[in-house]
Short mmCIF file of C-alpha atoms in Angstrom, two decimals:
data_model
loop_
_atom_site.label_atom_id
_atom_site.label_comp_id
_atom_site.label_asym_id
_atom_site.label_seq_id
_atom_site.Cartn_x
_atom_site.Cartn_y
_atom_site.Cartn_z
CA MET A 30 -0.07 -0.07 -0.04
CA ALA A 31 2.73 2.49 0.79
CA THR A 32 4.49 1.60 -2.31
CA GLU A 33 1.37 2.16 -4.21
CA VAL A 34 0.92 5.64 -3.05
CA GLU A 35 4.98 6.41 -3.41
CA GLU A 36 4.20 5.19 -6.94
CA ILE A 37 0.74 7.50 -7.50
CA LEU A 38 2.53 10.26 -5.94
CA LYS A 39 5.39 10.02 -8.11
CA ARG A 40 3.62 9.62 -11.43
CA ILE A 41 1.44 12.67 -10.62
CA GLN A 42 4.21 14.86 -9.45
CA SER A 43 6.33 14.22 -12.45
CA HIS A 44 3.51 16.05 -14.87
CA LYS A 45 4.12 19.26 -16.27
CA GLY A 46 1.99 22.16 -14.58
CA VAL A 47 1.53 20.04 -11.21
CA ILE A 48 2.26 22.09 -8.08
CA GLY A 49 1.44 19.53 -5.47
CA VAL A 50 0.17 16.68 -4.44
CA VAL A 51 -1.29 15.53 -1.15
CA VAL A 52 -2.80 12.34 -0.24
CA LEU A 53 -5.17 12.17 2.67
CA ASN A 54 -6.25 9.05 4.89
CA ASN A 55 -10.14 8.50 5.84
CA ASP A 56 -10.09 11.17 8.32
CA GLY A 57 -8.33 13.87 6.44
CA VAL A 58 -5.26 13.44 7.87
CA ALA A 59 -2.22 14.04 5.29
CA ILE A 60 -0.16 10.92 4.74
CA LYS A 61 2.07 12.18 2.23
CA SER A 62 2.62 15.86 0.76
CA THR A 63 4.78 17.39 -1.45
CA LEU A 64 3.73 20.87 0.11
CA ASP A 65 5.01 22.44 3.05
CA ALA A 66 3.62 20.94 6.61
CA ALA A 67 1.37 24.39 7.13
CA THR A 68 0.14 24.27 3.53
CA THR A 69 -0.55 20.75 3.62
CA THR A 70 -2.72 20.87 6.80
CA GLN A 71 -4.82 24.23 5.71
CA TYR A 72 -5.48 22.42 2.46
CA ALA A 73 -6.07 19.01 3.93
CA GLY A 74 -8.91 20.49 6.07
CA LEU A 75 -10.52 22.78 3.67
CA ILE A 76 -10.45 19.98 1.15
CA THR A 77 -12.08 17.22 3.42
CA GLN A 78 -14.90 19.88 3.98
CA LEU A 79 -15.52 19.87 0.82
CA ALA A 80 -15.43 16.57 -0.14
CA ASP A 81 -17.60 15.96 2.48
CA ARG A 82 -20.31 18.57 1.28
CA ALA A 83 -20.15 17.46 -2.13
CA ARG A 84 -20.58 13.67 -1.22
CA SER A 85 -23.44 14.31 1.14
CA MET A 86 -25.01 16.63 -1.86
CA THR A 87 -24.71 13.91 -4.29
CA ARG A 88 -26.34 11.34 -1.78
CA GLU A 89 -28.98 14.07 -1.31
CA MET A 90 -30.25 14.43 -4.26
CA ASP A 91 -29.88 10.78 -4.79
CA PRO A 92 -29.42 7.95 -2.15
CA ASN A 93 -27.81 5.54 -4.94
CA ASN A 94 -25.65 7.78 -6.41
CA ASP A 95 -21.82 8.56 -4.99
CA LEU A 96 -19.43 11.03 -5.60
CA THR A 97 -16.26 9.77 -7.19
CA PHE A 98 -14.55 13.04 -8.68
CA LEU A 99 -14.30 16.60 -7.82
CA ARG A 100 -12.59 19.37 -9.86
CA VAL A 101 -12.38 23.14 -8.56
CA ARG A 102 -10.85 25.58 -10.82
CA SER A 103 -9.55 28.79 -9.60
CA LYS A 104 -7.77 31.85 -11.42
CA LYS A 105 -4.69 30.52 -10.43
CA HIS A 106 -4.78 26.51 -10.39
CA GLU A 107 -7.31 23.30 -10.32
CA ILE A 108 -7.54 21.52 -7.51
CA PHE A 109 -8.44 17.30 -8.56
CA ILE A 110 -10.15 15.62 -5.60
CA ALA A 111 -10.89 11.93 -5.50
CA PRO A 112 -12.27 10.44 -2.59
CA GLY A 113 -12.05 6.70 -1.65
CA MET A 114 -9.46 4.52 -0.35
CA ILE A 115 -6.71 6.93 -1.56
CA PHE A 116 -7.75 10.41 -1.38
CA PHE A 117 -5.72 12.56 -3.29
CA ALA A 118 -5.53 16.41 -4.37
CA THR A 119 -3.71 17.51 -7.27
CA LEU A 120 -2.97 21.11 -8.10
CA PHE A 121 -2.45 21.93 -11.67
CA ALA A 122 -1.08 25.11 -13.10
CA LYS A 123 -3.74 27.23 -15.13
CA TYR A 124 -4.44 26.12 -18.81
CA PHE A 125 -3.12 22.46 -17.76
CA VAL A 126 -4.57 19.96 -20.29
CA ILE A 127 -7.15 18.35 -17.78
CA SER A 128 -8.03 15.48 -20.09
CA ASN A 129 -4.54 13.97 -20.05
CA GLU A 130 -4.53 13.73 -16.20
CA ASP A 131 -7.80 12.31 -15.38
CA PRO A 132 -6.96 9.58 -13.02
CA LYS A 133 -10.55 7.77 -13.95
CA MET B 6 -30.29 39.54 -21.00
CA ALA B 7 -33.17 37.23 -20.91
CA THR B 8 -32.44 36.17 -24.30
CA GLU B 9 -28.82 35.48 -23.49
CA VAL B 10 -29.77 33.00 -20.94
CA GLU B 11 -32.41 31.86 -22.99
CA GLU B 12 -29.95 30.96 -25.98
CA ILE B 13 -27.30 29.52 -23.78
CA LEU B 14 -30.02 27.49 -22.40
CA LYS B 15 -31.14 26.22 -25.45
CA ARG B 16 -27.86 25.62 -26.85
CA ILE B 17 -26.14 23.43 -23.52
CA GLN B 18 -29.66 21.47 -23.43
CA SER B 19 -29.42 20.52 -27.17
CA HIS B 20 -26.21 18.73 -26.30
CA LYS B 21 -26.42 14.93 -26.36
CA GLY B 22 -26.26 13.47 -22.44
CA VAL B 23 -27.72 16.83 -21.04
CA ILE B 24 -29.94 16.03 -18.73
CA GLY B 25 -30.98 19.32 -17.36
CA VAL B 26 -29.65 23.47 -17.45
CA VAL B 27 -30.31 25.37 -14.15
CA VAL B 28 -29.71 29.22 -14.03
CA LEU B 29 -29.59 30.88 -10.74
CA ASN B 30 -29.60 34.15 -9.63
CA ASN B 31 -26.89 35.43 -7.16
CA ASP B 32 -29.09 34.63 -4.37
CA GLY B 33 -29.45 30.99 -5.67
CA VAL B 34 -32.76 31.25 -6.59
CA ALA B 35 -33.40 29.32 -10.14
CA ILE B 36 -34.47 31.92 -12.56
CA LYS B 37 -34.46 29.05 -15.49
CA SER B 38 -34.50 25.47 -15.09
CA THR B 39 -35.28 22.46 -17.97
CA LEU B 40 -36.36 20.25 -14.55
CA ASP B 41 -39.24 19.67 -12.68
CA ALA B 42 -40.08 22.55 -9.74
CA ALA B 43 -39.10 20.15 -6.82
CA THR B 44 -35.63 19.13 -8.23
CA THR B 45 -35.09 22.50 -9.37
CA THR B 46 -35.33 23.81 -5.91
CA GLN B 47 -33.93 20.81 -4.15
CA TYR B 48 -30.79 21.04 -6.72
CA ALA B 49 -30.53 24.77 -6.65
CA GLY B 50 -30.26 24.94 -2.61
CA LEU B 51 -27.32 22.08 -2.72
CA ILE B 52 -25.71 23.33 -5.35
CA THR B 53 -25.28 26.95 -4.18
CA GLN B 54 -24.12 25.36 -0.84
CA LEU B 55 -21.49 23.67 -2.65
CA ALA B 56 -20.34 26.61 -4.78
CA ASP B 57 -20.53 28.98 -1.87
CA ARG B 58 -18.25 26.43 0.02
CA ALA B 59 -15.78 26.20 -2.99
CA ARG B 60 -15.12 29.65 -3.31
CA SER B 61 -14.61 30.36 0.14
CA MET B 62 -12.20 27.29 0.34
CA THR B 63 -10.47 29.01 -2.71
CA ARG B 64 -10.20 32.38 -1.19
CA GLU B 65 -8.97 31.20 1.84
CA MET B 66 -6.09 29.40 -0.07
CA ASP B 67 -5.37 32.77 -1.33
CA PRO B 68 -6.95 35.55 -0.62
CA ASN B 69 -6.10 37.08 -4.46
CA ASN B 70 -7.60 33.66 -6.06
CA ASP B 71 -11.44 33.48 -6.87
CA LEU B 72 -13.45 30.33 -8.10
CA THR B 73 -14.10 30.07 -11.80
CA PHE B 74 -15.49 26.67 -12.42
CA LEU B 75 -16.97 23.42 -9.91
CA ARG B 76 -17.17 20.16 -11.36
CA VAL B 77 -18.78 17.43 -9.61
CA ARG B 78 -18.60 13.84 -11.26
CA SER B 79 -20.69 11.26 -9.40
CA LYS B 80 -21.49 7.59 -10.28
CA LYS B 81 -24.34 8.43 -12.13
CA HIS B 82 -23.88 11.92 -14.03
CA GLU B 83 -21.47 15.01 -13.61
CA ILE B 84 -22.55 18.67 -12.49
CA PHE B 85 -20.94 21.17 -13.93
CA ILE B 86 -21.34 24.73 -11.90
CA ALA B 87 -20.18 28.07 -13.44
CA PRO B 88 -20.30 30.76 -10.92
CA GLY B 89 -20.69 34.38 -11.77
CA MET B 90 -23.62 36.74 -13.39
CA ILE B 91 -24.85 33.78 -15.10
CA PHE B 92 -24.73 31.04 -12.84
CA PHE B 93 -25.66 27.83 -13.83
CA ALA B 94 -25.61 24.10 -13.57
CA THR B 95 -25.87 21.16 -16.33
CA LEU B 96 -26.05 17.70 -15.39
CA PHE B 97 -24.79 15.29 -17.82
CA ALA B 98 -24.91 11.71 -18.28
CA LYS B 99 -22.36 9.45 -17.24
CA TYR B 100 -19.68 9.12 -20.09
CA PHE B 101 -19.97 12.57 -21.60
CA VAL B 102 -17.37 13.66 -23.24
CA ILE B 103 -16.53 16.69 -20.96
CA SER B 104 -14.05 19.01 -22.54
CA ASN B 105 -16.46 19.47 -25.71
CA GLU B 106 -18.53 20.84 -23.28
CA ASP B 107 -16.90 23.10 -20.98
CA PRO B 108 -18.15 26.55 -21.32
CA LYS B 109 -14.99 28.32 -20.40
#
């Protein structure tokens, strides 16, 4: 498992335009990160809150549905959030070609 | 303005795989919708909450940054949320080709 996470991190981080990768456990605690400690803690908290809200929204709309992927685009970058066993967030540079990077 | 909204609605709705389109005003109230009234009201409330959270997350990470686009993919469909003057959400069928539909 640890090796698997390391490999995913390495693969994502190697892509052009990737600012950082954070891997969270089910409690929203960062277990791996390429960002500094303060940023990691702040982002982990904010992203977990948003992903929880997106998941509850999806289930409220349809109890048989579930969240699979969340993307937050801003003026400066894009955050990709994939909840599940390995929950990770990647921050891509603006204008990054999204379709090549979608882990689904 | 009304005509502009109508045209956007019509254009999006004509795309293959589009389930529905909802246009919200700045207060999160649906001003146009192709969904039934009950679904529109429920979705408008949930989507506004999520978009507000995504916007505050983006600004908390960086006060000079701002949300431009939000995508929520689930097992059954994908919701596209574009905040701004015309705030609209579209629900696409699963496996819909996203890159062709991104209004940005």
